[in-house]
Every structure is written in structure tokens, then in C-alpha cells.
Amino acid sequence: MHDAPLAGLHRLVWTALMAALIAVGAMVMLPVGPVPVTLQTLFVALAGLVLGPARGAGAMLLYVLAGVMGLPVFSGGKAGFAHLLGPTGGYLFGFACMACIAGFGGLRGREARDTAIRLPRVALALCCCLAGLGVAYLAGAARLMQVLDIDVARAVAVGVLPFLPGDVVKVLLAVAAWRFLAVRRLLPR
Ligand SMILES: O=C(O)CCCC[C@@H]1SC[C@@H]2NC(=O)N[C@@H]21
């Protein structure tokens, strides 16, 4: 009977936690050009899988809002609205879409009560995360084209290809973490 308010609180805590973890992912940064290597995509994928499409996207918007309001949560500890208009602003917009799409790979309804997460279910989660990553790349590359005044091929060379192998590994880690939490019934409902 008292489960519903607690479940709501549990979801809220997870939403705030995921927004905070993406900020941590932005701090872990390797500056390699106009776009740095960060751990953000790991936590964006995890946010979607753990929270579902709507709340996953909500956690991303919360994260972006925190940065716009001046918290140093963007890559390299940057903050402010101007950062959204810079070379990496497209990815930040794309993260909400990525979390939303990844969220369709998470567990819903009765599935969430089943602790046996088999290979096809893991494969679905992985596909959703990779599709979401593709959309984040699309948004990121589109913004790079505008800001750096480059063509599509150059934007892909600068903003997608160097990150692809690492991001695939991050997505695999996110799926593994999600499965770990799910089989232990630690996910919000
Ligand atoms: O300025 C920001 O906070 C956003 C940085 C975005 C970095 C992108 S996300 C996809 C790709 N993978 C990385 O490791 N870095 C880029």
C-alpha cells in the first residue's frame, strides 16, 4: 500500500543520480580537438535503459538545464548557455534523443519483475542504445558543420569516426551495468 510513493521517490532519486553521473562523465575528458573524448555517452545510454524513454530524456534535460544555469557540468567543467551554441552543443541536444531511444530497450511492465534477462533482451537494449548513439552523432555532426563551417565528410571525420570504437565500448558497459542492476532488482519501476 505504501509502495507507490516510495517507487516515485526511487525514480526521482535515480533521475537525479543519472543527471549527476553524466556530469561526472563530462569531467572525465581527453581533449583531442574541437570535440573531446568523454564518458558522457556511457551514462546517457544507462539513463535511458534505467529510467525509460521519457524519464531518461528528462534526466538529460535536467543535466543541460543545470549547465545552462551555471553549474560546471559540461565537458571540461564548462557551463553556460554559450556552451550549447559551441562546437559540442549538438551532442548535448542529441543526448536527450539518445536517452529516449535507449529507453525503449529498457524493461517495462511485467518484464521489470523478471530477473532472468536473456540474450535477445540484451541484444534489444544494445540495438536501442546504438540507434540512440547514431542520433547523438547526427546532432553533433550537424552542429559541427555549422560552427566550424565544414562539409558532411569532414564533420563525420572530426565528430563521429574517432569516437565510434570508444563509444561502442561505453554502450556495452552501460548495457552490462543495466543488466547487473536489473537481475538484482535495483532498477526503479
Ligand atoms: O561539451 C560537452 O559537454 C559535450 C561533449 C560531447 C562529446 C561527444 S559525445 C559523443 C562523442 N564521444 C565522445 O567521447 N566524445 C564525443
PDB file of C-alpha atoms and ligand atoms in Angstrom:
ATOM      1  CA  MET A   1       0.000   0.000   0.000  1.00  0.00           C
ATOM      2  CA  HIS A   2       2.890   2.359   0.749  1.00  0.00           C
ATOM      3  CA  ASP A   3       4.786   1.149  -2.296  1.00  0.00           C
ATOM      4  CA  ALA A   4       3.651   3.847  -4.761  1.00  0.00           C
ATOM      5  CA  PRO A   5       5.113   6.930  -3.008  1.00  0.00           C
ATOM      6  CA  LEU A   6       8.347   5.032  -2.383  1.00  0.00           C
ATOM      7  CA  ALA A   7       8.502   3.954  -6.016  1.00  0.00           C
ATOM      8  CA  GLY A   8       8.048   7.607  -7.028  1.00  0.00           C
ATOM      9  CA  LEU A   9      10.863   8.667  -4.720  1.00  0.00           C
ATOM     10  CA  HIS A  10      13.047   5.845  -6.028  1.00  0.00           C
ATOM     11  CA  ARG A  11      12.505   7.072  -9.614  1.00  0.00           C
ATOM     12  CA  LEU A  12      13.232  10.671  -8.621  1.00  0.00           C
ATOM     13  CA  VAL A  13      16.471   9.669  -6.895  1.00  0.00           C
ATOM     14  CA  TRP A  14      17.527   7.658  -9.952  1.00  0.00           C
ATOM     15  CA  THR A  15      16.700  10.576 -12.283  1.00  0.00           C
ATOM     16  CA  ALA A  16      18.834  12.987 -10.231  1.00  0.00           C
ATOM     17  CA  LEU A  17      21.582  10.367  -9.909  1.00  0.00           C
ATOM     18  CA  MET A  18      21.737   9.816 -13.669  1.00  0.00           C
ATOM     19  CA  ALA A  19      21.884  13.569 -14.358  1.00  0.00           C
ATOM     20  CA  ALA A  20      24.741  13.795 -11.825  1.00  0.00           C
ATOM     21  CA  LEU A  21      26.567  10.816 -13.356  1.00  0.00           C
ATOM     22  CA  ILE A  22      26.511  12.419 -16.808  1.00  0.00           C
ATOM     23  CA  ALA A  23      28.182  15.451 -15.238  1.00  0.00           C
ATOM     24  CA  VAL A  24      30.836  13.117 -13.821  1.00  0.00           C
ATOM     25  CA  GLY A  25      31.195  11.602 -17.305  1.00  0.00           C
ATOM     26  CA  ALA A  26      31.835  15.086 -18.694  1.00  0.00           C
ATOM     27  CA  MET A  27      34.653  15.672 -16.185  1.00  0.00           C
ATOM     28  CA  VAL A  28      36.478  12.578 -17.401  1.00  0.00           C
ATOM     29  CA  MET A  29      37.731  14.301 -20.527  1.00  0.00           C
ATOM     30  CA  LEU A  30      40.501  13.873 -23.054  1.00  0.00           C
ATOM     31  CA  PRO A  31      40.902  16.991 -25.244  1.00  0.00           C
ATOM     32  CA  VAL A  32      41.666  15.702 -28.742  1.00  0.00           C
ATOM     33  CA  GLY A  33      40.435  18.578 -30.930  1.00  0.00           C
ATOM     34  CA  PRO A  34      37.193  20.569 -31.138  1.00  0.00           C
ATOM     35  CA  VAL A  35      35.331  17.602 -29.642  1.00  0.00           C
ATOM     36  CA  PRO A  36      36.788  15.906 -26.535  1.00  0.00           C
ATOM     37  CA  VAL A  37      36.594  12.238 -25.577  1.00  0.00           C
ATOM     38  CA  THR A  38      34.333  11.965 -22.511  1.00  0.00           C
ATOM     39  CA  LEU A  39      32.369   9.285 -20.655  1.00  0.00           C
ATOM     40  CA  GLN A  40      29.018  11.022 -21.215  1.00  0.00           C
ATOM     41  CA  THR A  41      27.618   8.507 -23.711  1.00  0.00           C
ATOM     42  CA  LEU A  42      28.063   5.684 -21.169  1.00  0.00           C
ATOM     43  CA  PHE A  43      25.759   7.416 -18.707  1.00  0.00           C
ATOM     44  CA  VAL A  44      23.330   8.708 -21.343  1.00  0.00           C
ATOM     45  CA  ALA A  45      22.759   5.118 -22.514  1.00  0.00           C
ATOM     46  CA  LEU A  46      22.468   3.912 -18.912  1.00  0.00           C
ATOM     47  CA  ALA A  47      19.995   6.711 -18.088  1.00  0.00           C
ATOM     48  CA  GLY A  48      17.732   5.611 -20.934  1.00  0.00           C
ATOM     49  CA  LEU A  49      17.889   1.920 -20.026  1.00  0.00           C
ATOM     50  CA  VAL A  50      17.325   2.537 -16.310  1.00  0.00           C
ATOM     51  CA  LEU A  51      14.718   5.299 -16.490  1.00  0.00           C
ATOM     52  CA  GLY A  52      12.896   4.575 -19.759  1.00  0.00           C
ATOM     53  CA  PRO A  53      12.306   6.925 -22.703  1.00  0.00           C
ATOM     54  CA  ALA A  54      10.525   9.839 -21.003  1.00  0.00           C
ATOM     55  CA  ARG A  55      12.433   9.966 -17.721  1.00  0.00           C
ATOM     56  CA  GLY A  56      15.723   9.210 -19.475  1.00  0.00           C
ATOM     57  CA  ALA A  57      15.219  12.243 -21.724  1.00  0.00           C
ATOM     58  CA  GLY A  58      14.075  14.188 -18.651  1.00  0.00           C
ATOM     59  CA  ALA A  59      17.325  13.398 -16.828  1.00  0.00           C
ATOM     60  CA  MET A  60      19.251  14.732 -19.847  1.00  0.00           C
ATOM     61  CA  LEU A  61      17.217  17.934 -19.899  1.00  0.00           C
ATOM     62  CA  LEU A  62      17.841  18.323 -16.169  1.00  0.00           C
ATOM     63  CA  TYR A  63      21.565  17.931 -16.823  1.00  0.00           C
ATOM     64  CA  VAL A  64      21.575  20.502 -19.637  1.00  0.00           C
ATOM     65  CA  LEU A  65      19.491  22.902 -17.526  1.00  0.00           C
ATOM     66  CA  ALA A  66      21.989  22.591 -14.660  1.00  0.00           C
ATOM     67  CA  GLY A  67      24.792  23.520 -17.077  1.00  0.00           C
ATOM     68  CA  VAL A  68      22.870  26.430 -18.580  1.00  0.00           C
ATOM     69  CA  MET A  69      22.210  27.718 -15.059  1.00  0.00           C
ATOM     70  CA  GLY A  70      25.934  27.841 -14.377  1.00  0.00           C
ATOM     71  CA  LEU A  71      26.889  24.506 -12.827  1.00  0.00           C
ATOM     72  CA  PRO A  72      30.185  23.297 -14.345  1.00  0.00           C
ATOM     73  CA  VAL A  73      28.727  20.070 -15.752  1.00  0.00           C
ATOM     74  CA  PHE A  74      29.690  20.232 -19.428  1.00  0.00           C
ATOM     75  CA  SER A  75      32.901  18.739 -20.831  1.00  0.00           C
ATOM     76  CA  GLY A  76      35.959  20.042 -19.030  1.00  0.00           C
ATOM     77  CA  GLY A  77      33.861  21.655 -16.299  1.00  0.00           C
ATOM     78  CA  LYS A  78      32.347  24.286 -18.599  1.00  0.00           C
ATOM     79  CA  ALA A  79      28.943  25.896 -18.074  1.00  0.00           C
ATOM     80  CA  GLY A  80      26.558  28.480 -19.508  1.00  0.00           C
ATOM     81  CA  PHE A  81      24.161  28.851 -22.428  1.00  0.00           C
ATOM     82  CA  ALA A  82      27.003  29.866 -24.767  1.00  0.00           C
ATOM     83  CA  HIS A  83      28.435  26.327 -24.472  1.00  0.00           C
ATOM     84  CA  LEU A  84      25.267  24.963 -26.089  1.00  0.00           C
ATOM     85  CA  LEU A  85      25.964  27.141 -29.122  1.00  0.00           C
ATOM     86  CA  GLY A  86      29.578  25.945 -29.380  1.00  0.00           C
ATOM     87  CA  PRO A  87      31.039  23.002 -31.360  1.00  0.00           C
ATOM     88  CA  THR A  88      29.799  20.337 -28.911  1.00  0.00           C
ATOM     89  CA  GLY A  89      26.320  21.833 -28.389  1.00  0.00           C
ATOM     90  CA  GLY A  90      24.774  19.438 -30.915  1.00  0.00           C
ATOM     91  CA  TYR A  91      25.756  16.391 -28.869  1.00  0.00           C
ATOM     92  CA  LEU A  92      24.189  17.935 -25.774  1.00  0.00           C
ATOM     93  CA  PHE A  93      20.880  18.315 -27.625  1.00  0.00           C
ATOM     94  CA  GLY A  94      21.348  14.837 -29.070  1.00  0.00           C
ATOM     95  CA  PHE A  95      21.797  13.275 -25.614  1.00  0.00           C
ATOM     96  CA  ALA A  96      18.096  13.748 -24.784  1.00  0.00           C
ATOM     97  CA  CYS A  97      17.167  11.881 -28.005  1.00  0.00           C
ATOM     98  CA  MET A  98      19.780   9.203 -27.300  1.00  0.00           C
ATOM     99  CA  ALA A  99      18.455   8.567 -23.786  1.00  0.00           C
ATOM    100  CA  CYS A 100      14.900   8.476 -25.118  1.00  0.00           C
ATOM    101  CA  ILE A 101      15.728   5.912 -27.838  1.00  0.00           C
ATOM    102  CA  ALA A 102      17.903   3.839 -25.467  1.00  0.00           C
ATOM    103  CA  GLY A 103      14.927   3.864 -23.099  1.00  0.00           C
ATOM    104  CA  PHE A 104      12.936   1.688 -25.495  1.00  0.00           C
ATOM    105  CA  GLY A 105      15.478  -1.050 -24.799  1.00  0.00           C
ATOM    106  CA  GLY A 106      14.836  -0.931 -21.052  1.00  0.00           C
ATOM    107  CA  LEU A 107      12.457  -3.165 -19.144  1.00  0.00           C
ATOM    108  CA  ARG A 108       8.796  -2.234 -18.900  1.00  0.00           C
ATOM    109  CA  GLY A 109       5.716  -3.529 -17.105  1.00  0.00           C
ATOM    110  CA  ARG A 110       5.802  -7.214 -16.287  1.00  0.00           C
ATOM    111  CA  GLU A 111       9.254  -7.579 -17.810  1.00  0.00           C
ATOM    112  CA  ALA A 112      10.687  -5.459 -14.978  1.00  0.00           C
ATOM    113  CA  ARG A 113       9.689  -8.144 -12.461  1.00  0.00           C
ATOM    114  CA  ASP A 114      11.543 -10.876 -14.343  1.00  0.00           C
ATOM    115  CA  THR A 115      15.148 -11.192 -13.182  1.00  0.00           C
ATOM    116  CA  ALA A 116      16.189 -13.534 -15.990  1.00  0.00           C
ATOM    117  CA  ILE A 117      17.431 -11.187 -18.696  1.00  0.00           C
ATOM    118  CA  ARG A 118      18.233 -13.332 -21.671  1.00  0.00           C
ATOM    119  CA  LEU A 119      20.396 -12.665 -24.700  1.00  0.00           C
ATOM    120  CA  PRO A 120      17.649 -11.396 -27.079  1.00  0.00           C
ATOM    121  CA  ARG A 121      16.611  -8.831 -24.446  1.00  0.00           C
ATOM    122  CA  VAL A 122      20.227  -7.712 -24.004  1.00  0.00           C
ATOM    123  CA  ALA A 123      20.591  -7.506 -27.798  1.00  0.00           C
ATOM    124  CA  LEU A 124      17.479  -5.293 -27.998  1.00  0.00           C
ATOM    125  CA  ALA A 125      18.877  -2.993 -25.291  1.00  0.00           C
ATOM    126  CA  LEU A 126      22.182  -2.802 -27.170  1.00  0.00           C
ATOM    127  CA  CYS A 127      20.483  -2.014 -30.502  1.00  0.00           C
ATOM    128  CA  CYS A 128      18.403   0.768 -28.915  1.00  0.00           C
ATOM    129  CA  CYS A 129      21.500   2.316 -27.321  1.00  0.00           C
ATOM    130  CA  LEU A 130      23.416   2.170 -30.617  1.00  0.00           C
ATOM    131  CA  ALA A 131      20.477   3.713 -32.501  1.00  0.00           C
ATOM    132  CA  GLY A 132      20.390   6.478 -29.886  1.00  0.00           C
ATOM    133  CA  LEU A 133      24.132   6.990 -30.245  1.00  0.00           C
ATOM    134  CA  GLY A 134      23.619   7.394 -34.001  1.00  0.00           C
ATOM    135  CA  VAL A 135      21.127  10.203 -33.376  1.00  0.00           C
ATOM    136  CA  ALA A 136      23.516  11.916 -30.916  1.00  0.00           C
ATOM    137  CA  TYR A 137      26.234  11.738 -33.599  1.00  0.00           C
ATOM    138  CA  LEU A 138      23.831  13.181 -36.169  1.00  0.00           C
ATOM    139  CA  ALA A 139      23.014  16.164 -33.954  1.00  0.00           C
ATOM    140  CA  GLY A 140      26.682  16.584 -33.010  1.00  0.00           C
ATOM    141  CA  ALA A 141      27.926  16.475 -36.606  1.00  0.00           C
ATOM    142  CA  ALA A 142      25.188  18.845 -37.807  1.00  0.00           C
ATOM    143  CA  ARG A 143      26.267  21.442 -35.240  1.00  0.00           C
ATOM    144  CA  LEU A 144      29.945  20.938 -36.096  1.00  0.00           C
ATOM    145  CA  MET A 145      29.163  21.664 -39.755  1.00  0.00           C
ATOM    146  CA  GLN A 146      27.616  24.993 -38.782  1.00  0.00           C
ATOM    147  CA  VAL A 147      30.132  26.138 -36.178  1.00  0.00           C
ATOM    148  CA  LEU A 148      33.299  25.021 -37.985  1.00  0.00           C
ATOM    149  CA  ASP A 149      31.884  25.695 -41.473  1.00  0.00           C
ATOM    150  CA  ILE A 150      32.814  22.228 -42.756  1.00  0.00           C
ATOM    151  CA  ASP A 151      31.098  19.700 -45.042  1.00  0.00           C
ATOM    152  CA  VAL A 152      29.456  16.420 -44.005  1.00  0.00           C
ATOM    153  CA  ALA A 153      32.520  14.273 -44.722  1.00  0.00           C
ATOM    154  CA  ARG A 154      34.746  16.484 -42.570  1.00  0.00           C
ATOM    155  CA  ALA A 155      32.143  16.623 -39.780  1.00  0.00           C
ATOM    156  CA  VAL A 156      31.989  12.818 -39.738  1.00  0.00           C
ATOM    157  CA  ALA A 157      35.797  12.639 -39.754  1.00  0.00           C
ATOM    158  CA  VAL A 158      36.066  15.096 -36.848  1.00  0.00           C
ATOM    159  CA  GLY A 159      32.974  14.342 -34.804  1.00  0.00           C
ATOM    160  CA  VAL A 160      31.989  10.704 -35.371  1.00  0.00           C
ATOM    161  CA  LEU A 161      34.679   8.295 -36.588  1.00  0.00           C
ATOM    162  CA  PRO A 162      37.320   8.991 -33.904  1.00  0.00           C
ATOM    163  CA  PHE A 163      34.743   8.335 -31.178  1.00  0.00           C
ATOM    164  CA  LEU A 164      32.934   5.329 -32.617  1.00  0.00           C
ATOM    165  CA  PRO A 165      35.074   2.481 -31.185  1.00  0.00           C
ATOM    166  CA  GLY A 166      35.224   4.037 -27.706  1.00  0.00           C
ATOM    167  CA  ASP A 167      31.526   4.853 -27.673  1.00  0.00           C
ATOM    168  CA  VAL A 168      30.614   1.292 -28.669  1.00  0.00           C
ATOM    169  CA  VAL A 169      32.639   0.077 -25.666  1.00  0.00           C
ATOM    170  CA  LYS A 170      30.873   2.641 -23.421  1.00  0.00           C
ATOM    171  CA  VAL A 171      27.471   1.465 -24.652  1.00  0.00           C
ATOM    172  CA  LEU A 172      28.465  -2.166 -23.978  1.00  0.00           C
ATOM    173  CA  LEU A 173      29.467  -1.149 -20.438  1.00  0.00           C
ATOM    174  CA  ALA A 174      26.127   0.653 -19.985  1.00  0.00           C
ATOM    175  CA  VAL A 175      24.202  -2.450 -21.071  1.00  0.00           C
ATOM    176  CA  ALA A 176      26.285  -4.625 -18.722  1.00  0.00           C
ATOM    177  CA  ALA A 177      25.645  -2.224 -15.818  1.00  0.00           C
ATOM    178  CA  TRP A 178      21.907  -2.140 -16.616  1.00  0.00           C
ATOM    179  CA  ARG A 179      21.749  -5.949 -16.678  1.00  0.00           C
ATOM    180  CA  PHE A 180      23.677  -6.118 -13.399  1.00  0.00           C
ATOM    181  CA  LEU A 181      21.158  -3.761 -11.750  1.00  0.00           C
ATOM    182  CA  ALA A 182      18.148  -5.489 -13.317  1.00  0.00           C
ATOM    183  CA  VAL A 183      18.987  -9.013 -12.166  1.00  0.00           C
ATOM    184  CA  ARG A 184      19.436  -7.663  -8.629  1.00  0.00           C
ATOM    185  CA  ARG A 185      16.089  -5.825  -8.816  1.00  0.00           C
ATOM    186  CA  LEU A 186      17.728  -2.476  -8.197  1.00  0.00           C
ATOM    187  CA  LEU A 187      16.038  -0.649 -11.068  1.00  0.00           C
ATOM    188  CA  PRO A 188      13.266   1.902 -10.447  1.00  0.00           C
ATOM    189  CA  ARG A 189       9.766   0.771 -11.518  1.00  0.00           C
TER     190      ARG A 189
HETATM  191  O1  LIG B   1      30.640  19.704 -24.298  1.00  0.00           O
HETATM  192  C1  LIG B   1      30.023  18.728 -23.869  1.00  0.00           C
HETATM  193  O2  LIG B   1      29.736  18.576 -22.671  1.00  0.00           O
HETATM  194  C2  LIG B   1      29.623  17.649 -24.842  1.00  0.00           C
HETATM  195  C3  LIG B   1      30.795  16.836 -25.283  1.00  0.00           C
HETATM  196  C4  LIG B   1      30.364  15.772 -26.278  1.00  0.00           C
HETATM  197  C5  LIG B   1      31.453  14.780 -26.594  1.00  0.00           C
HETATM  198  C6  LIG B   1      30.992  13.820 -27.675  1.00  0.00           C
HETATM  199  S1  LIG B   1      29.716  12.753 -27.112  1.00  0.00           S
HETATM  200  C7  LIG B   1      29.939  11.654 -28.428  1.00  0.00           C
HETATM  201  C8  LIG B   1      31.418  11.586 -28.674  1.00  0.00           C
HETATM  202  N1  LIG B   1      32.056  10.627 -27.808  1.00  0.00           N
HETATM  203  C9  LIG B   1      32.960  11.182 -27.024  1.00  0.00           C
HETATM  204  O3  LIG B   1      33.670  10.550 -26.203  1.00  0.00           O
HETATM  205  N2  LIG B   1      33.021  12.492 -27.237  1.00  0.00           N
HETATM  206  C10 LIG B   1      32.064  12.908 -28.238  1.00  0.00           C
END
